[in-house]
PDB file of C-alpha atoms in Angstrom:
ATOM      1  CA  UNK W  12      93.725  68.302  63.850  1.00 56.00           C
ATOM      2  CA  UNK W  13      95.039  65.990  66.448  1.00 77.00           C
ATOM      3  CA  UNK W  14      96.335  68.108  69.060  1.00 91.00           C
ATOM      4  CA  UNK W  15      94.321  69.589  72.093  1.00 94.00           C
ATOM      5  CA  UNK W  16      95.068  71.830  75.200  1.00 95.00           C
ATOM      6  CA  UNK W  17      93.770  70.402  78.197  1.00 95.00           C
ATOM      7  CA  UNK W  18      93.525  72.879  81.475  1.00 95.00           C
ATOM      8  CA  UNK W  19      93.462  71.310  85.065  1.00 96.00           C
ATOM      9  CA  UNK W  20      92.274  74.007  87.128  1.00 95.00           C
ATOM     10  CA  UNK W  21      92.431  73.792  90.629  1.00 93.00           C
ATOM     11  CA  UNK W  22      90.743  76.652  92.904  1.00 92.00           C
ATOM     12  CA  UNK W  23      90.018  77.569  96.415  1.00 88.00           C
ATOM     13  CA  UNK W  24      86.320  76.423  97.476  1.00 85.00           C
ATOM     14  CA  UNK W  25      85.794  80.111  98.666  1.00 88.00           C
ATOM     15  CA  UNK W  26      84.908  82.428  97.512  1.00 88.00           C
ATOM     16  CA  UNK W  27      82.804  80.755  94.878  1.00 89.00           C
ATOM     17  CA  UNK W  28      83.248  83.578  92.345  1.00 90.00           C
ATOM     18  CA  UNK W  29      86.514  83.205  91.282  1.00 90.00           C
ATOM     19  CA  UNK W  30      85.125  79.328  90.184  1.00 86.00           C
ATOM     20  CA  UNK W  31      82.686  80.784  88.361  1.00 91.00           C
ATOM     21  CA  UNK W  32      84.513  83.227  86.656  1.00 93.00           C
ATOM     22  CA  UNK W  33      87.008  80.510  85.177  1.00 93.00           C
ATOM     23  CA  UNK W  34      83.901  78.449  84.446  1.00 92.00           C
ATOM     24  CA  UNK W  35      82.448  81.323  82.335  1.00 92.00           C
ATOM     25  CA  UNK W  36      85.515  82.053  80.587  1.00 93.00           C
ATOM     26  CA  UNK W  37      86.219  78.670  79.618  1.00 94.00           C
ATOM     27  CA  UNK W  38      82.277  78.113  78.390  1.00 91.00           C
ATOM     28  CA  UNK W  39      82.792  81.535  76.643  1.00 90.00           C
ATOM     29  CA  UNK W  40      85.690  80.230  74.545  1.00 91.00           C
ATOM     30  CA  UNK W  41      83.853  76.682  73.809  1.00 91.00           C
ATOM     31  CA  UNK W  42      86.310  74.716  76.300  1.00 94.00           C
ATOM     32  CA  UNK W  43      85.029  70.936  76.650  1.00 94.00           C
ATOM     33  CA  UNK W  44      84.344  70.228  80.262  1.00 93.00           C
ATOM     34  CA  UNK W  45      86.210  66.782  80.942  1.00 92.00           C
ATOM     35  CA  UNK W  46      85.300  66.647  84.627  1.00 91.00           C
ATOM     36  CA  UNK W  47      85.631  68.803  88.131  1.00 90.00           C
ATOM     37  CA  UNK W  48      88.146  71.211  86.830  1.00 92.00           C
ATOM     38  CA  UNK W  49      89.402  69.672  83.571  1.00 96.00           C
ATOM     39  CA  UNK W  50      88.492  71.537  80.257  1.00 95.00           C
ATOM     40  CA  UNK W  51      90.118  70.694  76.925  1.00 95.00           C
ATOM     41  CA  UNK W  52      89.908  72.895  73.534  1.00 94.00           C
ATOM     42  CA  UNK W  53      91.699  72.249  70.015  1.00 94.00           C
ATOM     43  CA  UNK W  54      95.074  73.368  69.682  1.00 94.00           C
ATOM     44  CA  UNK W  55      94.390  76.099  67.352  1.00 92.00           C
ATOM     45  CA  UNK W  56      94.938  80.072  67.396  1.00 93.00           C
ATOM     46  CA  UNK W  57      91.344  80.752  68.232  1.00 92.00           C
ATOM     47  CA  UNK W  58      91.472  79.137  71.594  1.00 94.00           C
ATOM     48  CA  UNK W  59      94.700  81.237  72.772  1.00 94.00           C
ATOM     49  CA  UNK W  60      93.384  84.313  74.260  1.00 94.00           C
ATOM     50  CA  UNK W  61      90.411  82.273  76.211  1.00 93.00           C
ATOM     51  CA  UNK W  62      92.968  79.807  77.346  1.00 95.00           C
ATOM     52  CA  UNK W  63      95.141  82.676  78.814  1.00 96.00           C
ATOM     53  CA  UNK W  64      92.275  84.856  80.393  1.00 95.00           C
ATOM     54  CA  UNK W  65      91.426  81.575  82.348  1.00 95.00           C
ATOM     55  CA  UNK W  66      94.923  80.958  83.114  1.00 96.00           C
ATOM     56  CA  UNK W  67      94.924  84.688  84.610  1.00 95.00           C
ATOM     57  CA  UNK W  68      91.806  84.464  86.412  1.00 94.00           C
ATOM     58  CA  UNK W  69      92.753  81.031  88.107  1.00 94.00           C
ATOM     59  CA  UNK W  70      96.376  82.698  89.041  1.00 94.00           C
ATOM     60  CA  UNK W  71      94.752  85.930  90.473  1.00 92.00           C
ATOM     61  CA  UNK W  72      92.524  83.797  92.605  1.00 92.00           C
ATOM     62  CA  UNK W  73      95.461  81.967  93.988  1.00 92.00           C
ATOM     63  CA  UNK W  74      94.774  78.997  92.396  1.00 94.00           C
ATOM     64  CA  UNK W  75      96.590  76.449  90.239  1.00 95.00           C
ATOM     65  CA  UNK W  76      96.481  75.440  86.785  1.00 95.00           C
ATOM     66  CA  UNK W  77      98.338  73.265  84.507  1.00 96.00           C
ATOM     67  CA  UNK W  78      98.122  73.488  80.667  1.00 96.00           C
ATOM     68  CA  UNK W  79      98.980  70.361  78.620  1.00 95.00           C
ATOM     69  CA  UNK W  80      99.153  69.611  75.386  1.00 94.00           C
ATOM     70  CA  UNK W  81      97.650  66.307  74.345  1.00 92.00           C
ATOM     71  CA  UNK W  82      96.682  64.028  71.566  1.00 88.00           C
ATOM     72  CA  UNK W  83      94.759  60.587  71.278  1.00 82.00           C
ATOM     73  CA  UNK W  84      96.534  57.514  72.073  1.00 87.00           C
ATOM     74  CA  UNK W  85      95.081  55.758  68.808  1.00 89.00           C
ATOM     75  CA  UNK W  86      93.029  57.556  65.840  1.00 88.00           C
ATOM     76  CA  UNK W  87      89.728  56.225  67.247  1.00 91.00           C
ATOM     77  CA  UNK W  88      90.365  58.490  70.420  1.00 89.00           C
ATOM     78  CA  UNK W  89      91.011  61.943  68.337  1.00 86.00           C
ATOM     79  CA  UNK W  90      87.851  61.152  66.576  1.00 90.00           C
ATOM     80  CA  UNK W  91      85.918  60.613  70.011  1.00 92.00           C
ATOM     81  CA  UNK W  92      87.654  63.899  71.261  1.00 89.00           C
ATOM     82  CA  UNK W  93      86.669  65.592  68.383  1.00 93.00           C
ATOM     83  CA  UNK W  94      82.764  64.121  68.120  1.00 95.00           C
ATOM     84  CA  UNK W  95      82.406  65.109  71.968  1.00 94.00           C
ATOM     85  CA  UNK W  96      83.605  68.569  70.648  1.00 94.00           C
ATOM     86  CA  UNK W  97      81.557  68.612  67.829  1.00 96.00           C
ATOM     87  CA  UNK W  98      78.461  67.656  69.824  1.00 96.00           C
ATOM     88  CA  UNK W  99      79.099  70.587  72.141  1.00 95.00           C
ATOM     89  CA  UNK W 100      79.212  72.934  69.408  1.00 96.00           C
ATOM     90  CA  UNK W 101      76.111  71.751  67.812  1.00 97.00           C
ATOM     91  CA  UNK W 102      74.441  72.429  71.211  1.00 97.00           C
ATOM     92  CA  UNK W 103      75.583  75.858  70.965  1.00 97.00           C
ATOM     93  CA  UNK W 104      74.304  76.113  67.470  1.00 98.00           C
ATOM     94  CA  UNK W 105      70.762  74.742  68.362  1.00 98.00           C
ATOM     95  CA  UNK W 106      70.634  77.370  71.718  1.00 97.00           C
ATOM     96  CA  UNK W 107      71.423  79.796  68.673  1.00 98.00           C
ATOM     97  CA  UNK W 108      68.772  78.797  66.328  1.00 98.00           C
ATOM     98  CA  UNK W 109      66.278  78.966  69.240  1.00 98.00           C
ATOM     99  CA  UNK W 110      67.248  82.748  70.001  1.00 98.00           C
ATOM    100  CA  UNK W 111      66.785  83.449  66.299  1.00 98.00           C
ATOM    101  CA  UNK W 112      63.167  81.984  66.816  1.00 98.00           C
ATOM    102  CA  UNK W 113      62.466  84.415  69.737  1.00 98.00           C
ATOM    103  CA  UNK W 114      63.968  87.400  67.710  1.00 98.00           C
ATOM    104  CA  UNK W 115      61.253  86.649  65.258  1.00 98.00           C
ATOM    105  CA  UNK W 116      58.512  86.100  67.451  1.00 98.00           C
ATOM    106  CA  UNK W 117      59.474  89.410  68.905  1.00 98.00           C
ATOM    107  CA  UNK W 118      59.676  91.071  65.666  1.00 98.00           C
ATOM    108  CA  UNK W 119      55.979  89.159  64.894  1.00 97.00           C
ATOM    109  CA  UNK W 120      54.465  90.743  67.973  1.00 97.00           C
ATOM    110  CA  UNK W 121      55.704  94.485  67.428  1.00 97.00           C
ATOM    111  CA  UNK W 122      54.387  94.373  63.771  1.00 96.00           C
ATOM    112  CA  UNK W 123      50.862  92.458  65.089  1.00 97.00           C
ATOM    113  CA  UNK W 124      50.562  95.344  67.904  1.00 96.00           C
ATOM    114  CA  UNK W 125      51.655  98.091  65.505  1.00 94.00           C
ATOM    115  CA  UNK W 126      54.498  99.342  67.687  1.00 95.00           C
ATOM    116  CA  UNK W 127      56.321 101.132  64.962  1.00 95.00           C
ATOM    117  CA  UNK W 128      58.638 103.524  66.831  1.00 94.00           C
ATOM    118  CA  UNK W 129      62.341 104.463  66.463  1.00 94.00           C
ATOM    119  CA  UNK W 130      63.130 103.144  70.159  1.00 95.00           C
ATOM    120  CA  UNK W 131      61.730  99.501  69.306  1.00 96.00           C
ATOM    121  CA  UNK W 132      63.457  99.791  66.038  1.00 96.00           C
ATOM    122  CA  UNK W 133      66.773 100.198  67.808  1.00 97.00           C
ATOM    123  CA  UNK W 134      66.172  97.693  70.442  1.00 97.00           C
ATOM    124  CA  UNK W 135      65.441  95.053  67.596  1.00 97.00           C
ATOM    125  CA  UNK W 136      68.667  96.223  65.640  1.00 98.00           C
ATOM    126  CA  UNK W 137      70.974  95.604  69.282  1.00 98.00           C
ATOM    127  CA  UNK W 138      68.896  92.359  69.279  1.00 98.00           C
ATOM    128  CA  UNK W 139      69.959  91.515  65.845  1.00 98.00           C
ATOM    129  CA  UNK W 140      73.846  93.072  66.349  1.00 98.00           C
ATOM    130  CA  UNK W 141      73.980  90.558  69.617  1.00 98.00           C
ATOM    131  CA  UNK W 142      72.585  87.641  67.294  1.00 98.00           C
ATOM    132  CA  UNK W 143      75.528  88.765  64.601  1.00 98.00           C
ATOM    133  CA  UNK W 144      78.396  88.624  67.355  1.00 97.00           C
ATOM    134  CA  UNK W 145      76.994  85.182  68.850  1.00 97.00           C
ATOM    135  CA  UNK W 146      77.136  83.509  65.225  1.00 98.00           C
ATOM    136  CA  UNK W 147      80.443  85.135  64.720  1.00 96.00           C
ATOM    137  CA  UNK W 148      82.084  83.725  67.705  1.00 94.00           C
ATOM    138  CA  UNK W 149      80.317  80.431  67.489  1.00 96.00           C
ATOM    139  CA  UNK W 150      81.584  80.069  63.949  1.00 96.00           C
ATOM    140  CA  UNK W 151      84.930  81.132  65.000  1.00 94.00           C
ATOM    141  CA  UNK W 152      85.288  78.142  67.379  1.00 93.00           C
ATOM    142  CA  UNK W 153      83.357  75.482  65.499  1.00 96.00           C
ATOM    143  CA  UNK W 154      86.652  74.336  64.006  1.00 94.00           C
ATOM    144  CA  UNK W 155      85.332  70.994  62.867  1.00 95.00           C
ATOM    145  CA  UNK W 156      82.372  72.395  61.346  1.00 94.00           C
ATOM    146  CA  UNK W 157      78.892  71.084  63.053  1.00 97.00           C
ATOM    147  CA  UNK W 158      76.091  70.291  60.849  1.00 97.00           C
ATOM    148  CA  UNK W 159      73.957  72.926  62.735  1.00 97.00           C
ATOM    149  CA  UNK W 160      76.324  75.883  61.454  1.00 98.00           C
ATOM    150  CA  UNK W 161      74.612  75.987  58.099  1.00 97.00           C
ATOM    151  CA  UNK W 162      70.981  75.822  59.146  1.00 98.00           C
ATOM    152  CA  UNK W 163      71.746  78.529  61.784  1.00 98.00           C
ATOM    153  CA  UNK W 164      73.527  80.884  59.054  1.00 98.00           C
ATOM    154  CA  UNK W 165      70.347  80.614  57.073  1.00 98.00           C
ATOM    155  CA  UNK W 166      68.287  81.382  59.972  1.00 98.00           C
ATOM    156  CA  UNK W 167      70.442  84.491  60.768  1.00 98.00           C
ATOM    157  CA  UNK W 168      69.706  85.627  57.483  1.00 98.00           C
ATOM    158  CA  UNK W 169      66.201  85.402  57.715  1.00 98.00           C
ATOM    159  CA  UNK W 170      66.567  87.224  60.781  1.00 98.00           C
ATOM    160  CA  UNK W 171      68.203  90.087  58.955  1.00 98.00           C
ATOM    161  CA  UNK W 172      65.531  90.163  56.270  1.00 98.00           C
ATOM    162  CA  UNK W 173      62.676  90.110  58.531  1.00 98.00           C
ATOM    163  CA  UNK W 174      64.553  93.051  60.259  1.00 98.00           C
ATOM    164  CA  UNK W 175      64.708  95.108  57.076  1.00 98.00           C
ATOM    165  CA  UNK W 176      61.083  94.175  56.589  1.00 97.00           C
ATOM    166  CA  UNK W 177      60.273  95.819  60.083  1.00 97.00           C
ATOM    167  CA  UNK W 178      62.536  98.780  59.337  1.00 96.00           C
ATOM    168  CA  UNK W 179      60.621  99.565  56.308  1.00 96.00           C
ATOM    169  CA  UNK W 180      57.337  99.362  58.251  1.00 95.00           C
ATOM    170  CA  UNK W 181      58.568 101.643  61.009  1.00 95.00           C
ATOM    171  CA  UNK W 182      60.125 104.170  58.559  1.00 93.00           C
ATOM    172  CA  UNK W 183      56.658 104.232  56.461  1.00 92.00           C
ATOM    173  CA  UNK W 184      54.494 104.554  59.678  1.00 91.00           C
ATOM    174  CA  UNK W 185      56.402 107.668  60.971  1.00 87.00           C
ATOM    175  CA  UNK W 186      56.480 109.032  57.654  1.00 83.00           C
ATOM    176  CA  UNK W 187      52.618 108.574  57.216  1.00 79.00           C
ATOM    177  CA  UNK W 188      52.313 110.276  60.831  1.00 64.00           C
ATOM    178  CA  UNK W 189      54.816 113.051  59.546  1.00 61.00           C
ATOM    179  CA  UNK W 190      52.461 113.680  56.715  1.00 64.00           C
ATOM    180  CA  UNK W 191      49.705 113.967  58.758  1.00 60.00           C
ATOM    181  CA  UNK W 192      48.175 110.656  57.354  1.00 60.00           C
ATOM    182  CA  UNK W 193      46.410 108.144  59.872  1.00 56.00           C
ATOM    183  CA  UNK W 194      48.925 105.807  60.553  1.00 52.00           C
TER     184      UNK W 194
END
């Protein structure tokens, strides 16, 4: 893959919410910031909707955007660009893995304090679903296969296994309570 989409975005200084909205959209889709108002993504379909949303947000804010196709002048240029993009995805995977650790710590706390309620179970399930959605999004935009993808996938599987264990504990606790046993 040697083609990239480069966006050059110019927005009015005020109100700043427009700049923030465009910045968030481009970050959300995995855009690589190359400098003030200059972003790049590989030219693959997974990025097309995000680029369109960023263009729309820019135009709605009375800004200007130029969208270019680009490729490296030399193979080394393309390789450096790919390495920069992969490094950004590696940072995403590291952040994801850290959040998996926070999720597991939360489950450990609930088990330690014997907080076995349906409300807590639902909250933990929602947190796991958020991790699953985030993983899908990261995987879709990791078009070059950053090294952190494999360990992150295993970590997500461990989170799911730990959630199942917590679920079983909640239902065992509730069943014991329904039977009049001391939980």
